[in-house]
Coordinates of C-alpha atoms in Angstrom, one line a residue:
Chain A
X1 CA 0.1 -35.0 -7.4
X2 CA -3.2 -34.2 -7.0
X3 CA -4.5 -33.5 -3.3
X4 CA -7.5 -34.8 -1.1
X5 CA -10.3 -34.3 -2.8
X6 CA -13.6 -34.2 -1.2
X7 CA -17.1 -33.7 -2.6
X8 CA -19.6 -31.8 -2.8
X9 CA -17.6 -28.4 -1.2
X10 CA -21.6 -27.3 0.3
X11 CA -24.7 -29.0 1.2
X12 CA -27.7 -28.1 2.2
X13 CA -29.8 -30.9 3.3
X14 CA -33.5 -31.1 5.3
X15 CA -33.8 -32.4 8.9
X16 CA -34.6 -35.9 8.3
X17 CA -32.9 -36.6 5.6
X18 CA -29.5 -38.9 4.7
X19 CA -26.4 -37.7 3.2
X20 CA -23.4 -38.9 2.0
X21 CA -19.9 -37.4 1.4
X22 CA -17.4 -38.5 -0.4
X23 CA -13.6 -38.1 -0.4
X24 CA -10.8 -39.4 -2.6
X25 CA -7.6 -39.3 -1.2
X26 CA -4.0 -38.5 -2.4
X27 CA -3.3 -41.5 -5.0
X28 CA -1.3 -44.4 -3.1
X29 CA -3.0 -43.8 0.1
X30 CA -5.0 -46.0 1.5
X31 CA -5.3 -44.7 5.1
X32 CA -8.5 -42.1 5.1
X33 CA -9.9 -40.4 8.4
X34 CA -12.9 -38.5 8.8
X35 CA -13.9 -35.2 11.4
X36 CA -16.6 -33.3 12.2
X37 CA -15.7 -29.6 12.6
X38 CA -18.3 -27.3 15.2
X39 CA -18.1 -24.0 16.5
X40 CA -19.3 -25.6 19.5
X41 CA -17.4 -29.4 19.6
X42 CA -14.4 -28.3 17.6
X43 CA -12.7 -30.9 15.7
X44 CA -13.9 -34.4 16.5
X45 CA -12.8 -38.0 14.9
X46 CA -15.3 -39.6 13.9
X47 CA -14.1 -42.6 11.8
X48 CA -10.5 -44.2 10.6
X49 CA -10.0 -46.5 7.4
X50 CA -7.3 -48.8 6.1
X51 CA -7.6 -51.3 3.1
X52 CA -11.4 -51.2 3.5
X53 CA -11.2 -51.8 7.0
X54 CA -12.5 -49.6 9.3
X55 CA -9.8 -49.6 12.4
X56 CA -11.5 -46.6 14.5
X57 CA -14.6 -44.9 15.3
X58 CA -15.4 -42.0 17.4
X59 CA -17.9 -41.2 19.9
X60 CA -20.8 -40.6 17.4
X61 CA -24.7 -41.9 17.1
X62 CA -24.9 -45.1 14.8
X63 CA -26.7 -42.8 12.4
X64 CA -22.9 -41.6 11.2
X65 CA -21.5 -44.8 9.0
X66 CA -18.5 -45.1 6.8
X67 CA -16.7 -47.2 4.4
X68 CA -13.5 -47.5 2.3
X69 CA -13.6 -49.0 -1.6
X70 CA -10.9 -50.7 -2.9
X71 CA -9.6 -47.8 -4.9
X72 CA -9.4 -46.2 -1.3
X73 CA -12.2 -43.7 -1.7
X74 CA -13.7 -43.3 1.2
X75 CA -17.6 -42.3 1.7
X76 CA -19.2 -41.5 5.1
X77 CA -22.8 -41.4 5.6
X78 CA -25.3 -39.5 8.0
X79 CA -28.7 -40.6 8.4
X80 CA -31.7 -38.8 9.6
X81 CA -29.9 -35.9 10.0
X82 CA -30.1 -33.6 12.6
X83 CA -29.8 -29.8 13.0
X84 CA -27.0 -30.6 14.8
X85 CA -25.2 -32.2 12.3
X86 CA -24.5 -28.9 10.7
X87 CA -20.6 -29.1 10.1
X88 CA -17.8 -28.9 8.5
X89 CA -16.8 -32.4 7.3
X90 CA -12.9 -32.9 6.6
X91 CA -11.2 -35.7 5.3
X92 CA -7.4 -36.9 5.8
X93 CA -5.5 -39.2 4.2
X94 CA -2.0 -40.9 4.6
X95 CA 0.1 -43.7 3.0
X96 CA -0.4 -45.8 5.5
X97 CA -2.0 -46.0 9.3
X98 CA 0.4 -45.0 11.6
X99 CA 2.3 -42.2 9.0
X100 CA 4.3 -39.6 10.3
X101 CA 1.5 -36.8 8.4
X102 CA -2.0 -36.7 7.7
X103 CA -3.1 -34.3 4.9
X104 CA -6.3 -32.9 4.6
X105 CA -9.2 -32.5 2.4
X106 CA -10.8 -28.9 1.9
X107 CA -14.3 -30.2 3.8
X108 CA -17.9 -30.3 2.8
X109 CA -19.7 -27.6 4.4
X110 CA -23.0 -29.6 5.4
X111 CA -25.9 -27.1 6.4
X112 CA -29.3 -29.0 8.0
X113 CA -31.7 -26.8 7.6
Chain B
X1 CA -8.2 -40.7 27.6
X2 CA -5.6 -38.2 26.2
X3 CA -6.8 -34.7 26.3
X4 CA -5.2 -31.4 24.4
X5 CA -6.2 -28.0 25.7
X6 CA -5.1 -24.6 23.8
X7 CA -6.1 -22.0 26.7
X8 CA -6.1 -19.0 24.1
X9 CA -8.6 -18.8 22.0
X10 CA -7.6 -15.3 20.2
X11 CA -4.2 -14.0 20.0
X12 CA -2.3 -11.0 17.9
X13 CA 1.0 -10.1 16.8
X14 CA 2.4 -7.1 15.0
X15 CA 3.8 -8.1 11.5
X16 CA 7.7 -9.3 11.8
X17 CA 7.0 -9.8 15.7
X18 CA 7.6 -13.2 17.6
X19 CA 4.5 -14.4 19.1
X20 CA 3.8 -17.5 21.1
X21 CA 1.1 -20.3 21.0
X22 CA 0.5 -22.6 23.8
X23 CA -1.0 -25.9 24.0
X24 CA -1.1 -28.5 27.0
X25 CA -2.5 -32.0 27.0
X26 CA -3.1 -35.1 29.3
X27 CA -1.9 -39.0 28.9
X28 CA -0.9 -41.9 30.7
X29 CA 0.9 -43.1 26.9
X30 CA 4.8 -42.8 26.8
X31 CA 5.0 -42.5 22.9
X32 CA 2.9 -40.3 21.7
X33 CA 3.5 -37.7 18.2
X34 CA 2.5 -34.0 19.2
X35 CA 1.2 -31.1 16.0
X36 CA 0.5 -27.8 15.0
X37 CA -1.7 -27.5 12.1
X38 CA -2.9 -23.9 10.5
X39 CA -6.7 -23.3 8.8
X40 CA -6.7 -20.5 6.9
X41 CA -9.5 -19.4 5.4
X42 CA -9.8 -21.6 2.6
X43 CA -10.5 -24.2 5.8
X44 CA -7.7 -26.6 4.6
X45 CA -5.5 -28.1 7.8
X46 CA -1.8 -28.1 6.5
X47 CA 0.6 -29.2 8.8
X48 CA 2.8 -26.7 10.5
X49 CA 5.5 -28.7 12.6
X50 CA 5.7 -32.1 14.2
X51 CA 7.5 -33.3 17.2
X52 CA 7.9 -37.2 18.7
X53 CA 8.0 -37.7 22.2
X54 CA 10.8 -39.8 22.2
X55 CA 13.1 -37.0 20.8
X56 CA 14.6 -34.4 23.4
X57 CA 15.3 -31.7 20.5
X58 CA 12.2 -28.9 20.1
X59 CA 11.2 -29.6 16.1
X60 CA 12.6 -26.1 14.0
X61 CA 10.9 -25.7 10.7
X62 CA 11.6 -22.5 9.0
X63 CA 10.4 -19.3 11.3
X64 CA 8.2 -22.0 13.5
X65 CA 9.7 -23.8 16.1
X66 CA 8.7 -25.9 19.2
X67 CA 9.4 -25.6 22.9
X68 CA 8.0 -29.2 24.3
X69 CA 8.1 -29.9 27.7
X70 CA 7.3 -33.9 28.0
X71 CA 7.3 -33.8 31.7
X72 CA 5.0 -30.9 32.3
X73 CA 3.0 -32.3 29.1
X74 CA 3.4 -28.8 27.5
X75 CA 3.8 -28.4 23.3
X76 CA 3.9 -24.7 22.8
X77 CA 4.7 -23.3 19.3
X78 CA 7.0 -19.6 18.7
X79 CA 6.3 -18.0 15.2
X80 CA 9.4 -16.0 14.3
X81 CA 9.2 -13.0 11.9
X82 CA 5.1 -13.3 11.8
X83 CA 4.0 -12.4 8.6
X84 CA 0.3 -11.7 7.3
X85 CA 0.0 -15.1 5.1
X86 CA 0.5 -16.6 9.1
X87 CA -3.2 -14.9 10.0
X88 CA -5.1 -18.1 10.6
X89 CA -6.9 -20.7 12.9
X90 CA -4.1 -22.7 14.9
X91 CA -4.8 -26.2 16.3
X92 CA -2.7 -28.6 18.4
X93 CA -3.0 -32.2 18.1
X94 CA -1.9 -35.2 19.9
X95 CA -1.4 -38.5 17.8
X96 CA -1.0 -41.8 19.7
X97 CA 1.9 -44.1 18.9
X98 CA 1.5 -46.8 21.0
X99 CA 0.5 -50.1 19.4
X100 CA 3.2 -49.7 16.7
X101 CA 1.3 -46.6 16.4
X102 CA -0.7 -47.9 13.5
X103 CA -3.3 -45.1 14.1
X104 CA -3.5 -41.5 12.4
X105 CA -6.6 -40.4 15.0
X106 CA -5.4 -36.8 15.5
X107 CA -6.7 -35.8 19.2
X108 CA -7.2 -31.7 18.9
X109 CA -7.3 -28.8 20.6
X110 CA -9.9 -26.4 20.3
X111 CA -8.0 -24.0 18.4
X112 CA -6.3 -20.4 18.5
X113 CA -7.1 -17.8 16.3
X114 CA -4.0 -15.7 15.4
X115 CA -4.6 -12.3 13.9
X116 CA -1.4 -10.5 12.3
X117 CA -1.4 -6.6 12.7
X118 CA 0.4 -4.7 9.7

């Protein structure tokens, strides 16, 4: 069985500009969480998903948005993007919300340069 | 708001050595689920151990094992027999179950990073 898949592995995007990440989880799950990884903030939630529907959302700007298709991909996007935003991106997904695991997705290195 | 807090940011253990993590964290919930995950490298979480509040007995997987203290809201984690492939970032997460517990919001730590000596 194939594992969480998330693409591109590295980005390098301009200050100002959008970007958006994708992940595909393991097949049969349709739970898909998102965090931001910082040497500085450390691992932060920033969005939960379940059949499309987005069930929880960290503390983050409006500029960070998400969404869930009905294959259960999930795709998160970050808008005017800011040096700050340099991260590592991970991705989890789970059969369902409330499962007793969460596996994880490799990341997307995002550099905002 | 529930709170994790891993107080060691580097540790190191001599290969085949025990060595012990530690990991506290703050919440008013009653039923709560309480992990270690590892990052090596490759940056990949993989789940380590899990233990759920409701259940007296420390979680035992393998050469890892748990010693959770609900009441003094202490989750520390003993590697056994530490072997180079351990070497990696360790984080402790909190997981809320209240509700049904139909969330998978991890809450973590801010990490140790474990170094195994040969």
């Amino acid at each position: 069985k194939a594992g969480v898949t998330q693409t591109p592995r590295y980005l390098i995007k301009t200050r100002g500009q959008q970007v958006t990440l994708s992940c595909s989880p393991i097949s049969g799950h349709r739970s898909v969480s998102w965090y931001q990884q910082t040497p500085g903030q450390g691992l932060q939630f920033l969005f939960e998903y379940f059949s499309e529907t987005q069930r929880n959302k960290g503390n983050f700007p409006g500029r960070f948005s998400g969404r869930q298709f009905s294959n259960s991909r999930s795709e998160m996007n970050v808008s005017t993007l800011e040096l700050g935003d340099s991260a590592l991106y991970l991705c989890a997904s789970s059969p369902y919300a409330g499962y007793t695991e969460a596996f994880f997705g490799q990341g997307t290195r995002l550099t905002v340069v | 708001a529930q709170t994790v807090t891993q107080s060691q940011p580097e540790m190191s253990v001599q290969e085949a050595e025990t060595v012990t993590l530690s990991c506290t964290y703050d919440t008013s919930e009653s039923d709560y689920y309480l992990f270690w995950y590892k990052q090596p490298p490759s940056r990949q979480m993989i789940l380590v151990i899990r233990q759920e509040a409701y259940k007296q007995q420390n979680a035992t997987e393998n050469r890892f094992s748990v010693n959770f203290q609900k009441a003094a809201k202490s989750f520390s984690l003993k590697i056994s027999d530490s072997q180079l492939g351990d070497a990696a970032m360790y984080f402790c997460a909190y997981r809320s179950a209240m509700g049904g517990g139909a969330t998978n919001k991890l809450i973590f730590g801010t990490g140790t990073l474990l170094a195994v000596q040969p």
